[in-house]
Amino acid sequence: EIVLTQSPATLSLSPGERATLSCRASQSVGTYLAWYQQRPGQAPRLLIYDASNRATGIPTRFSGSGSGTDFTLTISSLEPEDFAVYYCQQRTTWPPGATFGQGTRLDIK
Amino acid sequence: QVQLVESGGGVVRPGRSLRLSCAGSGFIFSDYAIHWVRQAPGKGLEWVAVISYEGSTKYYADSVKGRFTISRDNSKNTLYLQLNSLRPEDTAVYYCARDILRSGWYSNFDSWGQGTLVTVSS
């Protein structure tokens, strides 16, 4: 089973700053890596799929990069609504399924 | 717009059963695989199960295999999750989530319901 490890666990930044979140896989997942945002009391929202593709309606300040075992989610300039928990997720093609990282909490400094 | 609405959660004793429902609207329900994903209180996300768009193929996480059953009724635009032999560690918010790929599966989730809370406690 592939394990996803996210770092840091908590990131404290101010609006307008750049955020860099990391996700490392225990073995290669190619580019089968997605990122989700979860605000308090809400369901997760898909931000990025296949490592670097923005989902429909996602602002351009969100970008993803990486392949193999190391991936990064970058938020270029933080807006107040971006302070939330972020999860990475890898998908398996057969049998279908998914594994999530433990999450990174992005707090207002 | 795409909408998924879960129902059926509640408090149940260990060993008992519960059935969750997820009603879809705003899209062609029968064109998409649908997943269940759960989140224990204050914890991360765990994928639970998936059913193909036509309902013939189903897969489960090892943690629920043999106890949970996913099904769907495309004539009612509704997904189900039958939870049997419930354990305290099954306590979680259960989300249904639409697969991003039409007429297949990709195991990325582009639309989510608001979730329904299942609490397993004596």
PDB file of C-alpha atoms in Angstrom:
ATOM      1  CA  GLU A   1       0.000   0.000   0.000  1.00  0.00           C
ATOM      2  CA  ILE A   2       1.254   3.432  -0.959  1.00  0.00           C
ATOM      3  CA  VAL A   3       1.575   5.877   1.928  1.00  0.00           C
ATOM      4  CA  LEU A   4       1.384   9.628   1.356  1.00  0.00           C
ATOM      5  CA  THR A   5       3.209  11.894   3.811  1.00  0.00           C
ATOM      6  CA  GLN A   6       2.379  15.591   3.818  1.00  0.00           C
ATOM      7  CA  SER A   7       4.567  18.337   5.228  1.00  0.00           C
ATOM      8  CA  PRO A   8       4.463  20.484   7.145  1.00  0.00           C
ATOM      9  CA  ALA A   9       1.589  19.416   9.360  1.00  0.00           C
ATOM     10  CA  THR A  10       0.762  23.072   9.976  1.00  0.00           C
ATOM     11  CA  LEU A  11       1.812  26.133   8.011  1.00  0.00           C
ATOM     12  CA  SER A  12       1.233  29.625   9.376  1.00  0.00           C
ATOM     13  CA  LEU A  13       1.315  32.436   6.822  1.00  0.00           C
ATOM     14  CA  SER A  14      -0.224  35.836   6.175  1.00  0.00           C
ATOM     15  CA  PRO A  15      -2.575  36.872   3.364  1.00  0.00           C
ATOM     16  CA  GLY A  16      -0.605  37.790   0.270  1.00  0.00           C
ATOM     17  CA  GLU A  17       2.241  35.382   1.048  1.00  0.00           C
ATOM     18  CA  ARG A  18       3.198  32.349  -1.010  1.00  0.00           C
ATOM     19  CA  ALA A  19       2.361  28.889   0.336  1.00  0.00           C
ATOM     20  CA  THR A  20       4.255  25.740  -0.575  1.00  0.00           C
ATOM     21  CA  LEU A  21       2.815  22.397   0.562  1.00  0.00           C
ATOM     22  CA  SER A  22       4.566  19.079   0.065  1.00  0.00           C
ATOM     23  CA  CYS A  23       3.350  15.512  -0.460  1.00  0.00           C
ATOM     24  CA  ARG A  24       5.716  12.548  -0.634  1.00  0.00           C
ATOM     25  CA  ALA A  25       4.689   9.049  -1.739  1.00  0.00           C
ATOM     26  CA  SER A  26       6.286   5.886  -0.377  1.00  0.00           C
ATOM     27  CA  GLN A  27       6.686   4.640  -3.952  1.00  0.00           C
ATOM     28  CA  SER A  28       6.173   6.152  -7.371  1.00  0.00           C
ATOM     29  CA  VAL A  29       2.645   7.164  -8.301  1.00  0.00           C
ATOM     30  CA  GLY A  30       3.638   8.680 -11.648  1.00  0.00           C
ATOM     31  CA  THR A  31       1.455  11.763 -11.950  1.00  0.00           C
ATOM     32  CA  TYR A  32      -1.626  10.176 -10.350  1.00  0.00           C
ATOM     33  CA  LEU A  33      -1.701  12.767  -7.596  1.00  0.00           C
ATOM     34  CA  ALA A  34      -4.517  15.154  -6.706  1.00  0.00           C
ATOM     35  CA  TRP A  35      -4.973  17.938  -4.175  1.00  0.00           C
ATOM     36  CA  TYR A  36      -8.107  18.891  -2.241  1.00  0.00           C
ATOM     37  CA  GLN A  37      -9.022  21.821  -0.021  1.00  0.00           C
ATOM     38  CA  GLN A  38     -11.302  21.391   2.972  1.00  0.00           C
ATOM     39  CA  ARG A  39     -12.644  24.397   4.834  1.00  0.00           C
ATOM     40  CA  PRO A  40     -14.088  23.932   8.334  1.00  0.00           C
ATOM     41  CA  GLY A  41     -17.483  22.255   8.275  1.00  0.00           C
ATOM     42  CA  GLN A  42     -17.376  21.726   4.523  1.00  0.00           C
ATOM     43  CA  ALA A  43     -16.767  18.858   2.155  1.00  0.00           C
ATOM     44  CA  PRO A  44     -13.439  18.648   0.356  1.00  0.00           C
ATOM     45  CA  ARG A  45     -13.024  20.443  -2.978  1.00  0.00           C
ATOM     46  CA  LEU A  46     -10.881  19.163  -5.824  1.00  0.00           C
ATOM     47  CA  LEU A  47      -8.154  21.655  -6.730  1.00  0.00           C
ATOM     48  CA  ILE A  48      -5.600  19.778  -8.829  1.00  0.00           C
ATOM     49  CA  TYR A  49      -5.613  16.378 -10.531  1.00  0.00           C
ATOM     50  CA  ASP A  50      -2.894  14.473 -12.362  1.00  0.00           C
ATOM     51  CA  ALA A  51      -0.299  16.476 -10.437  1.00  0.00           C
ATOM     52  CA  SER A  52      -0.673  19.738 -12.339  1.00  0.00           C
ATOM     53  CA  ASN A  53      -4.128  20.097 -13.894  1.00  0.00           C
ATOM     54  CA  ARG A  54      -6.427  22.617 -12.258  1.00  0.00           C
ATOM     55  CA  ALA A  55      -9.983  21.423 -11.755  1.00  0.00           C
ATOM     56  CA  THR A  56     -12.872  23.393 -13.212  1.00  0.00           C
ATOM     57  CA  GLY A  57     -13.319  26.788 -11.600  1.00  0.00           C
ATOM     58  CA  ILE A  58     -10.112  26.725  -9.552  1.00  0.00           C
ATOM     59  CA  PRO A  59      -8.258  30.063  -9.466  1.00  0.00           C
ATOM     60  CA  THR A  60      -4.914  30.307 -11.220  1.00  0.00           C
ATOM     61  CA  ARG A  61      -3.106  31.110  -7.952  1.00  0.00           C
ATOM     62  CA  PHE A  62      -3.289  27.363  -7.236  1.00  0.00           C
ATOM     63  CA  SER A  63      -0.713  25.255  -9.050  1.00  0.00           C
ATOM     64  CA  GLY A  64       0.618  21.736  -8.694  1.00  0.00           C
ATOM     65  CA  SER A  65       3.876  20.147  -9.722  1.00  0.00           C
ATOM     66  CA  GLY A  66       5.887  16.963  -9.339  1.00  0.00           C
ATOM     67  CA  SER A  67       6.002  13.371 -10.463  1.00  0.00           C
ATOM     68  CA  GLY A  68       7.099  10.043  -9.095  1.00  0.00           C
ATOM     69  CA  THR A  69       7.296  10.440  -5.341  1.00  0.00           C
ATOM     70  CA  ASP A  70       7.549  14.195  -4.685  1.00  0.00           C
ATOM     71  CA  PHE A  71       4.761  16.677  -5.278  1.00  0.00           C
ATOM     72  CA  THR A  72       4.079  20.314  -4.423  1.00  0.00           C
ATOM     73  CA  LEU A  73       0.966  22.450  -4.187  1.00  0.00           C
ATOM     74  CA  THR A  74       1.730  26.156  -4.475  1.00  0.00           C
ATOM     75  CA  ILE A  75      -0.636  29.001  -3.691  1.00  0.00           C
ATOM     76  CA  SER A  76       1.002  32.060  -5.206  1.00  0.00           C
ATOM     77  CA  SER A  77      -0.652  34.767  -3.094  1.00  0.00           C
ATOM     78  CA  LEU A  78      -2.866  33.724  -0.215  1.00  0.00           C
ATOM     79  CA  GLU A  79      -6.425  34.994  -0.036  1.00  0.00           C
ATOM     80  CA  PRO A  80      -8.374  34.906   3.266  1.00  0.00           C
ATOM     81  CA  GLU A  81     -10.531  32.030   1.979  1.00  0.00           C
ATOM     82  CA  ASP A  82      -7.456  29.863   1.323  1.00  0.00           C
ATOM     83  CA  PHE A  83      -6.855  29.155   5.007  1.00  0.00           C
ATOM     84  CA  ALA A  84      -8.029  25.567   5.290  1.00  0.00           C
ATOM     85  CA  VAL A  85      -6.766  21.986   5.395  1.00  0.00           C
ATOM     86  CA  TYR A  86      -5.196  20.545   2.246  1.00  0.00           C
ATOM     87  CA  TYR A  87      -5.023  16.869   1.377  1.00  0.00           C
ATOM     88  CA  CYS A  88      -3.096  15.085  -1.325  1.00  0.00           C
ATOM     89  CA  GLN A  89      -4.566  11.919  -2.829  1.00  0.00           C
ATOM     90  CA  GLN A  90      -3.170   9.201  -5.050  1.00  0.00           C
ATOM     91  CA  ARG A  91      -5.353   7.028  -7.226  1.00  0.00           C
ATOM     92  CA  THR A  92      -4.932   3.440  -8.336  1.00  0.00           C
ATOM     93  CA  THR A  93      -6.089   2.414 -11.779  1.00  0.00           C
ATOM     94  CA  TRP A  94      -6.830  -1.248 -11.071  1.00  0.00           C
ATOM     95  CA  PRO A  95      -8.485  -2.031  -8.853  1.00  0.00           C
ATOM     96  CA  PRO A  96      -9.812   1.512  -8.556  1.00  0.00           C
ATOM     97  CA  GLY A  97      -9.284   3.237  -5.258  1.00  0.00           C
ATOM     98  CA  ALA A  98      -7.601   6.104  -3.500  1.00  0.00           C
ATOM     99  CA  THR A  99      -5.306   6.949  -0.614  1.00  0.00           C
ATOM    100  CA  PHE A 100      -5.087  10.316   1.098  1.00  0.00           C
ATOM    101  CA  GLY A 101      -2.307  12.039   2.944  1.00  0.00           C
ATOM    102  CA  GLN A 102      -2.866  13.112   6.523  1.00  0.00           C
ATOM    103  CA  GLY A 103      -3.358  16.762   5.602  1.00  0.00           C
ATOM    104  CA  THR A 104      -1.624  20.124   6.013  1.00  0.00           C
ATOM    105  CA  ARG A 105      -3.410  22.816   7.978  1.00  0.00           C
ATOM    106  CA  LEU A 106      -2.834  26.294   6.576  1.00  0.00           C
ATOM    107  CA  ASP A 107      -3.386  28.856   9.328  1.00  0.00           C
ATOM    108  CA  ILE A 108      -3.491  32.618   9.341  1.00  0.00           C
ATOM    109  CA  LYS A 109      -0.381  34.044  11.006  1.00  0.00           C
TER     110      LYS A 109
ATOM    111  CA  GLN B   1     -25.586  22.530 -10.812  1.00  0.00           C
ATOM    112  CA  VAL B   2     -24.248  19.183  -9.678  1.00  0.00           C
ATOM    113  CA  GLN B   3     -25.627  18.220  -6.303  1.00  0.00           C
ATOM    114  CA  LEU B   4     -25.184  15.184  -4.072  1.00  0.00           C
ATOM    115  CA  VAL B   5     -27.195  14.868  -0.874  1.00  0.00           C
ATOM    116  CA  GLU B   6     -26.503  12.158   1.695  1.00  0.00           C
ATOM    117  CA  SER B   7     -28.935  10.901   4.309  1.00  0.00           C
ATOM    118  CA  GLY B   8     -29.402   8.018   6.719  1.00  0.00           C
ATOM    119  CA  GLY B   9     -26.728   8.687   9.300  1.00  0.00           C
ATOM    120  CA  GLY B  10     -27.337   8.378  13.025  1.00  0.00           C
ATOM    121  CA  VAL B  11     -26.297   6.709  16.246  1.00  0.00           C
ATOM    122  CA  VAL B  12     -26.116   2.926  16.209  1.00  0.00           C
ATOM    123  CA  ARG B  13     -24.817   0.292  18.580  1.00  0.00           C
ATOM    124  CA  PRO B  14     -21.791  -1.859  17.704  1.00  0.00           C
ATOM    125  CA  GLY B  15     -22.710  -4.863  15.597  1.00  0.00           C
ATOM    126  CA  ARG B  16     -25.841  -3.262  14.206  1.00  0.00           C
ATOM    127  CA  SER B  17     -26.587  -2.054  10.662  1.00  0.00           C
ATOM    128  CA  LEU B  18     -27.392   1.183   8.873  1.00  0.00           C
ATOM    129  CA  ARG B  19     -28.116   2.177   5.279  1.00  0.00           C
ATOM    130  CA  LEU B  20     -26.920   5.457   3.838  1.00  0.00           C
ATOM    131  CA  SER B  21     -28.345   7.087   0.734  1.00  0.00           C
ATOM    132  CA  CYS B  22     -26.959   9.668  -1.668  1.00  0.00           C
ATOM    133  CA  ALA B  23     -29.289  11.441  -4.087  1.00  0.00           C
ATOM    134  CA  GLY B  24     -27.772  12.997  -7.177  1.00  0.00           C
ATOM    135  CA  SER B  25     -29.124  15.820  -9.323  1.00  0.00           C
ATOM    136  CA  GLY B  26     -27.964  18.345 -11.896  1.00  0.00           C
ATOM    137  CA  PHE B  27     -26.092  15.753 -13.973  1.00  0.00           C
ATOM    138  CA  ILE B  28     -26.693  12.444 -15.727  1.00  0.00           C
ATOM    139  CA  PHE B  29     -26.367  10.225 -12.665  1.00  0.00           C
ATOM    140  CA  SER B  30     -26.109   6.991 -14.672  1.00  0.00           C
ATOM    141  CA  ASP B  31     -23.024   8.272 -16.524  1.00  0.00           C
ATOM    142  CA  TYR B  32     -20.730   8.462 -13.510  1.00  0.00           C
ATOM    143  CA  ALA B  33     -19.062   6.146 -11.052  1.00  0.00           C
ATOM    144  CA  ILE B  34     -19.721   7.272  -7.486  1.00  0.00           C
ATOM    145  CA  HIS B  35     -17.518   6.753  -4.438  1.00  0.00           C
ATOM    146  CA  TRP B  36     -17.982   6.802  -0.679  1.00  0.00           C
ATOM    147  CA  VAL B  37     -15.279   8.557   1.340  1.00  0.00           C
ATOM    148  CA  ARG B  38     -15.369   8.875   5.134  1.00  0.00           C
ATOM    149  CA  GLN B  39     -13.765  11.131   7.702  1.00  0.00           C
ATOM    150  CA  ALA B  40     -13.532  10.253  11.377  1.00  0.00           C
ATOM    151  CA  PRO B  41     -14.050  13.215  13.741  1.00  0.00           C
ATOM    152  CA  GLY B  42     -11.010  15.483  13.605  1.00  0.00           C
ATOM    153  CA  LYS B  43      -9.172  13.077  11.287  1.00  0.00           C
ATOM    154  CA  GLY B  44      -8.264  12.757   7.631  1.00  0.00           C
ATOM    155  CA  LEU B  45     -10.053  11.280   4.643  1.00  0.00           C
ATOM    156  CA  GLU B  46     -10.422   7.573   3.929  1.00  0.00           C
ATOM    157  CA  TRP B  47     -11.712   6.118   0.666  1.00  0.00           C
ATOM    158  CA  VAL B  48     -14.365   3.460   1.334  1.00  0.00           C
ATOM    159  CA  ALA B  49     -15.898   2.118  -1.878  1.00  0.00           C
ATOM    160  CA  VAL B  50     -16.759   2.762  -5.516  1.00  0.00           C
ATOM    161  CA  ILE B  51     -19.463   1.546  -7.874  1.00  0.00           C
ATOM    162  CA  SER B  52     -19.292   1.772 -11.647  1.00  0.00           C
ATOM    163  CA  TYR B  53     -21.686   4.009 -13.538  1.00  0.00           C
ATOM    164  CA  GLU B  54     -23.943   1.123 -14.558  1.00  0.00           C
ATOM    165  CA  GLY B  55     -23.645  -0.621 -11.192  1.00  0.00           C
ATOM    166  CA  SER B  56     -22.019  -3.865 -12.271  1.00  0.00           C
ATOM    167  CA  THR B  57     -18.583  -3.375 -10.689  1.00  0.00           C
ATOM    168  CA  LYS B  58     -17.797  -2.546  -7.090  1.00  0.00           C
ATOM    169  CA  TYR B  59     -14.621  -2.206  -5.060  1.00  0.00           C
ATOM    170  CA  TYR B  60     -14.023  -1.718  -1.361  1.00  0.00           C
ATOM    171  CA  ALA B  61     -11.311  -0.658   1.028  1.00  0.00           C
ATOM    172  CA  ASP B  62      -9.896  -3.575   3.025  1.00  0.00           C
ATOM    173  CA  SER B  63     -11.183  -1.978   6.244  1.00  0.00           C
ATOM    174  CA  VAL B  64     -14.829  -2.423   5.176  1.00  0.00           C
ATOM    175  CA  LYS B  65     -14.694  -5.394   2.794  1.00  0.00           C
ATOM    176  CA  GLY B  66     -17.242  -8.031   3.734  1.00  0.00           C
ATOM    177  CA  ARG B  67     -19.172  -5.651   6.007  1.00  0.00           C
ATOM    178  CA  PHE B  68     -20.240  -2.792   3.707  1.00  0.00           C
ATOM    179  CA  THR B  69     -22.127  -3.066   0.408  1.00  0.00           C
ATOM    180  CA  ILE B  70     -22.370  -0.311  -2.191  1.00  0.00           C
ATOM    181  CA  SER B  71     -25.257  -0.250  -4.668  1.00  0.00           C
ATOM    182  CA  ARG B  72     -27.149   2.167  -6.860  1.00  0.00           C
ATOM    183  CA  ASP B  73     -30.559   2.646  -8.464  1.00  0.00           C
ATOM    184  CA  ASN B  74     -30.064   4.754 -11.580  1.00  0.00           C
ATOM    185  CA  SER B  75     -33.829   5.003 -12.117  1.00  0.00           C
ATOM    186  CA  LYS B  76     -33.963   6.923  -8.819  1.00  0.00           C
ATOM    187  CA  ASN B  77     -30.615   8.738  -9.196  1.00  0.00           C
ATOM    188  CA  THR B  78     -29.639   7.301  -5.845  1.00  0.00           C
ATOM    189  CA  LEU B  79     -26.559   5.603  -4.399  1.00  0.00           C
ATOM    190  CA  TYR B  80     -26.595   3.444  -1.280  1.00  0.00           C
ATOM    191  CA  LEU B  81     -24.151   2.147   1.272  1.00  0.00           C
ATOM    192  CA  GLN B  82     -25.279  -0.709   3.495  1.00  0.00           C
ATOM    193  CA  LEU B  83     -23.198  -0.782   6.674  1.00  0.00           C
ATOM    194  CA  ASN B  84     -23.306  -4.075   8.589  1.00  0.00           C
ATOM    195  CA  SER B  85     -21.448  -5.315  11.675  1.00  0.00           C
ATOM    196  CA  LEU B  86     -20.613  -1.757  12.616  1.00  0.00           C
ATOM    197  CA  ARG B  87     -17.637  -1.032  14.861  1.00  0.00           C
ATOM    198  CA  PRO B  88     -16.753   2.060  16.898  1.00  0.00           C
ATOM    199  CA  GLU B  89     -13.929   2.778  14.425  1.00  0.00           C
ATOM    200  CA  ASP B  90     -16.552   3.188  11.670  1.00  0.00           C
ATOM    201  CA  THR B  91     -17.676   6.409  13.360  1.00  0.00           C
ATOM    202  CA  ALA B  92     -17.239   9.116  10.736  1.00  0.00           C
ATOM    203  CA  VAL B  93     -18.858  11.556   8.376  1.00  0.00           C
ATOM    204  CA  TYR B  94     -19.630   9.631   5.198  1.00  0.00           C
ATOM    205  CA  TYR B  95     -19.426  11.552   1.928  1.00  0.00           C
ATOM    206  CA  CYS B  96     -20.550  10.432  -1.489  1.00  0.00           C
ATOM    207  CA  ALA B  97     -18.365  11.840  -4.240  1.00  0.00           C
ATOM    208  CA  ARG B  98     -18.662  11.798  -8.007  1.00  0.00           C
ATOM    209  CA  ASP B  99     -15.812  10.459 -10.104  1.00  0.00           C
ATOM    210  CA  ILE B 100     -14.266  13.048 -12.384  1.00  0.00           C
ATOM    211  CA  LEU B 101     -14.521  10.745 -15.432  1.00  0.00           C
ATOM    212  CA  ARG B 102     -17.710  10.154 -17.380  1.00  0.00           C
ATOM    213  CA  SER B 103     -18.481   6.525 -18.290  1.00  0.00           C
ATOM    214  CA  GLY B 104     -15.435   5.150 -16.519  1.00  0.00           C
ATOM    215  CA  TRP B 105     -13.441   5.787 -13.385  1.00  0.00           C
ATOM    216  CA  TYR B 106     -10.495   7.881 -12.506  1.00  0.00           C
ATOM    217  CA  SER B 107     -10.751   7.879  -8.703  1.00  0.00           C
ATOM    218  CA  ASN B 108     -10.529  11.649  -8.432  1.00  0.00           C
ATOM    219  CA  PHE B 109     -13.607  13.308  -6.975  1.00  0.00           C
ATOM    220  CA  ASP B 110     -14.982  16.501  -8.474  1.00  0.00           C
ATOM    221  CA  SER B 111     -18.274  16.869  -6.614  1.00  0.00           C
ATOM    222  CA  TRP B 112     -19.051  15.955  -3.014  1.00  0.00           C
ATOM    223  CA  GLY B 113     -22.127  15.838  -0.843  1.00  0.00           C
ATOM    224  CA  GLN B 114     -22.283  17.588   2.509  1.00  0.00           C
ATOM    225  CA  GLY B 115     -21.838  14.308   4.376  1.00  0.00           C
ATOM    226  CA  THR B 116     -23.865  12.307   6.891  1.00  0.00           C
ATOM    227  CA  LEU B 117     -22.554  11.436  10.361  1.00  0.00           C
ATOM    228  CA  VAL B 118     -22.531   7.835  11.539  1.00  0.00           C
ATOM    229  CA  THR B 119     -21.779   7.298  15.226  1.00  0.00           C
ATOM    230  CA  VAL B 120     -21.197   3.763  16.471  1.00  0.00           C
ATOM    231  CA  SER B 121     -21.417   3.666  20.248  1.00  0.00           C
ATOM    232  CA  SER B 122     -22.893   1.577  23.006  1.00  0.00           C
TER     233      SER B 122
END
